[in-house]
Amino acid sequence: MTLDERPALAMRGVTKTYVDGETTVTALADVTLDVFAGEMVAVMGTSGSGKSTLLAIAGALLAPTDGEIEVDGRPLGKLSARKLAQVRRERVGFVFQDYNLLPTLTSLENVALPLDLGGASSATARSEARRALAAVGLRERASSFPDELSGGQRQRVAIARAIVGRRRLLLADEPTGALDSVTGEAVLKGLRERADEGAAVVVVTHDARHAAWADRIVYLADGRIVDETRASQPESLLTGGTL
Amino acid sequence: MRKPREGVLVAALVAVPAAAIMLISTVMASQTPTLDEKLTAELGQTQAWVRVWDSAGNPVVQAPTVPEHVQSAVEGDGALEGTDEYTAAEVEALLPDGARTIDLLGASTFLHTPDASARATLTAGEAWDESLAGIYTLVDGSVPAADDEIMISPTLASVAGVAVGDAVELADTGEYTVVGILSPRVDGSGTVFTTSGAPVAVGALGEWGINGSMTWYLVDTPLSWSDVQELNRQGLVAYSREVVTGPPVTGGLTPIEQETDAALLGAGAVGLFAAMLLAGAAFAVTFRRQRHTMAMLGANGAHGSSLVAVGVARGLWLGLAGGVVGGVFGIALGLGWDYVLLHWGGAEGQYSTWGYHVNWSHLPLTAAYGALVGIVSAWVPALAASRLDVLGVLRGSTRPPRARRWTAVLGALAVIAGGAAMAWSARLLDQSLDLAGGAAYAQRSQASMILVAGAVLAFGGLALLVPVMLRLLGRAAVNAPLAGRIAVRDASRSIGRTAPVVAAIAVTIAISTGLILTLDRGRANLLDYWTPHAPVGDAIVELGFAIEGTADQADIVVAAAHDVLPDAEVTVFDAFLNFNGVEPGAVDMSAVPFLLAPEQNVCPELIDPEFSVSARERAADPRCDSREIDFGPWTSRIVVGDADDLAALAGTDPGDAALDALAGGGVVVFSSSFLDEGTVTVGFYDVDGGEFPDFGSLPDESLTLPGAFQQVAPGTMRVGLAMVSPETAAEIGWPSQPTSVLIDADEPITEQQQAQLSAAARMPDGSTPWVYVGGGPRDTYAAVVSAAIMGVALLLVFSSVSIALGLARADARQDDFTLASLGASPQLARSVAAWQGALIVGLAGAIGAPVGTAWVVVQGFSTLDRDYVLPWWWIVAASLALTGVVALAAWVFTKVPKAVHYRLAA
Ligand SMILES: Nc1ncnc2c1ncn2[C@@H]1O[C@H](COP(=O)(O)OP(=O)(O)O)[C@@H](O)[C@H]1O
Ligand SMILES: [Mg+2]
């Protein structure tokens, strides 16, 4: 595994405070984190510790109150809303706990969405989407609608959507939360494969077994990184896993 | 209820048509007087009025309460001998002994000031008497104390610019002083009130005599029904307070029942139907949102029917609330409209509004109807929700129920059956043209009923096909832009909210297309048959009948025209003296020339009123062309002039045959019915009695001259039906003289110029010639009504679309977040809304426009006048424009979230 010089995701001193009427909540406090291509990072922490906020900021969905974020070496701080949308479209892939597939589009169309939105020709978009679906093992369900799929299948479609094209930063927020443990393992394995293919993956999870797929585990408490462990033998873990 | 917004929406959807219904109801109620208002308007404080119906005193029968509804009695001798007509004294002798009466005489006059000449109604008599209060209202000044004092109505005061104290002149009689303003309840062009002794009144009796122009009010003597019947036997009619308010009477004519207003019922039905569809859509969305709750309830043992009951009860209350609130609002609008008419509506307003009338009995009906709409529109979605797949919902499946095949099959069958019925109706209508009289009428009404059924069936079928169409569109949309694809798929998934809105808009489009095309066809036909009295924007001035001096009159009018409109081209037409207006004894009337159509050239209808042929036979007969029939089988209206005049009358370059006939001592006729194998016959009749000769009666003497037919260009005015040269006129030997002056202005003549022309053309004897300015056919009516229909239709379309889009947007919140997370531009939501709007309206147009158009096409088979070409391009362009405008509006009005507040996975 070769690690890129430049991190795919770099967060420097990121702080986020939500102001809700009279109360202010500091969801993230001075978080610094680098994630490199080919690396899979698991984020763990209790509910409300700021995991989702961290991912949203990393994925240019949310602006930090303070600090800097670079995606593929590109600082997000001064980008316009339009440019931020472009970053989300071209560089970041999101996987959510509740899938967030468009119910009106087929699997293939859902996967092709980021390319469609980027203005790719529909032939290109579709062939790339087909490839991404094949990569998650759902080639046969290309023309099914989301409500014709099981939860695990839906999440695999969501992953295919997150990896379609040439996107190198994958952000997954509790992707297994709604799935049984066997299906959950399969999803994590899928994410691991993306990392091995050279993507930078950040996955939020509650489950230590799932976190074991990662190269690194980052622990959040009250918006701060309180601990960080590096898996000593990720390859051995992988080979000793469910395969 | 957790979501009050849908509740308000449903109530509002019911309230809008309810308001419309009560608005129409109130406006119509205000157009109908109450008994008291009617009595006051007819009688003031008096007991009865009496008028002459049959001036020869022949017996008549009247409807007891509607003296305008009268028939001649079959048997009985006239009260008067021979051809004598009633004198005022003779009528008064028939009234109850010793009754105090007020006699009012009606006539017409001109009021002149140094600057203006205004035509006015003249009322002579004590109109200001206190017992007539209510018919006439004293506004200002005092009542006339002498015969040279008059009152005028407010309208006339403003038209002529006259105030109390001013001196004015009345036609033919001299100077009067205006001492007061008296307002009649209805005052068209203005009224002058004189005493009965004023010279103008004495002279004004004119050609009608007292028949129809004199009213006797019985101040305090009641008239019983037997009194009225006795007066009927003398040819008089009466409106009696005692009869109208009194006990039932027997005998007399049955008054014609007033028809229930079909327009009101139709508007109400369509409005309620549309409301039902739209409210149904709103309910569908509510129920979809509540599916989860419902499923929970179901899983915990709630029964399906209890869920329906909850939905229906909610629909009942919302519909009831909407009906009552809308109804009250409609009443308020109606009363406001009355106020506007009464205070700013001028004479027209006084004609159409009696006061603030509300038909309260319609309010509970409207509310009940609203409740019905609520129940029905809640029923179907509630039923669907109660049958939902509990497990599926709880598992998170949001799969829409599969479109059922039988709806598609049923829809297709209904479209085919409806189309067939409409075609059948067209065939029946076409065949009815081969039938005569009652049989034709019966077939037509049968065909109309089939047409209605066919249109409704076809429409319903198309509406049932909406899900299928959407599904096909969804499949076809694979290559459409993303926004379009999302819009189509969403519409097809959410059929519960899409289909009702599409149907509601389609109904609106079908009805407005049908109405507007019908109006347009009417306008086109009117133009085909339009024969103007004067060209549009030009003036024609008819000169008097006097034998002497019409040449001088023509000179005065020509000078006035040059004065007021220096650039206008002025033509004076000469014609044979019109014997009808000549003073008795002034000319020898024993040999008046008439041009007679040979009997074989005359439409049989004109000779035999019982004659009845089929429409097709009639149309095949050029003699029965309505443009010709209007002029009758004989004429004495023969223009005398040269080739230039001929060109002006033909509206085109005259043909050689006509020019030859004119030059060669012949007669040019503008209606071929006067021509008999190249000749025309001038018959001389003795019309000393002032009567036209009976058709077919042989002339005392006749003259056969060569004749030629000249086609008149459509839309050309008709000064006469035939034309001869001055030499031929001299040979025929009847005096000719200037009769009409045509003032051909560069710019359309304005009302002010018309008044100036009237004043400038005053004759030395003080009379004023009537200046008629051609206004063209009144196709402004079609334009105004079409614009109103379009406005209402647009309002309905836009409100329906905005409801549909609002519901769709509310459904799409989660998808918006997903798309944003994938880097979609926030504008995508706008594009989706635009596509959705376009889809809904486009689909509705594709259903509604063909149905509306087919309706008009089928109706077209009921006449032989099939020249009307449907404005296809307009229909297509209007549908596309509407679709485009809706899409644009949807794009503009869809809110783009500036700072997206993303809901993160918890
Ligand atoms: N939109 C928001 N407005 C206000 N407070 C928020 C918002 N989103 C999250 N928070 C708060 O920020 C903190 C971190 O939330 P989150 O990032 O969702 O945590 P996690 O995903 O670890 O459960 C929590 O206390 C949460 O209540
Ligand atoms: Mg979270």
Tab-separated table of C-alpha atoms in Angstrom, chain B residues 5 48 79 104 125 161 212 270 368 383 450 477 540 563 597 628 655 659 663 686 787:
chain	number	residue	atom	x	y	z
B	5	ARG	CA	-51.691	22.860	6.865
B	48	ALA	CA	-102.460	50.512	-10.493
B	79	ALA	CA	-114.594	48.540	-28.624
B	104	LEU	CA	-97.604	60.184	-18.240
B	125	GLY	CA	-97.047	64.727	-17.010
B	161	GLY	CA	-73.634	69.564	-19.240
B	212	GLY	CA	-97.798	52.160	-25.828
B	270	VAL	CA	-67.724	22.166	-12.416
B	368	ALA	CA	-73.948	20.730	2.604
B	383	LEU	CA	-59.969	3.691	1.974
B	450	ILE	CA	-75.393	12.010	-26.450
B	477	ALA	CA	-37.800	9.555	-19.840
B	540	ILE	CA	-74.044	57.863	-42.273
B	563	ASP	CA	-66.428	71.656	-40.739
B	597	ALA	CA	-89.223	39.823	-56.865
B	628	GLU	CA	-81.224	38.226	-48.686
B	655	GLY	CA	-69.035	44.421	-63.150
B	659	LEU	CA	-72.270	49.312	-65.619
B	663	ALA	CA	-75.791	53.395	-68.583
B	686	ASP	CA	-101.697	52.673	-55.106
B	787	ALA	CA	-60.648	37.074	-21.849
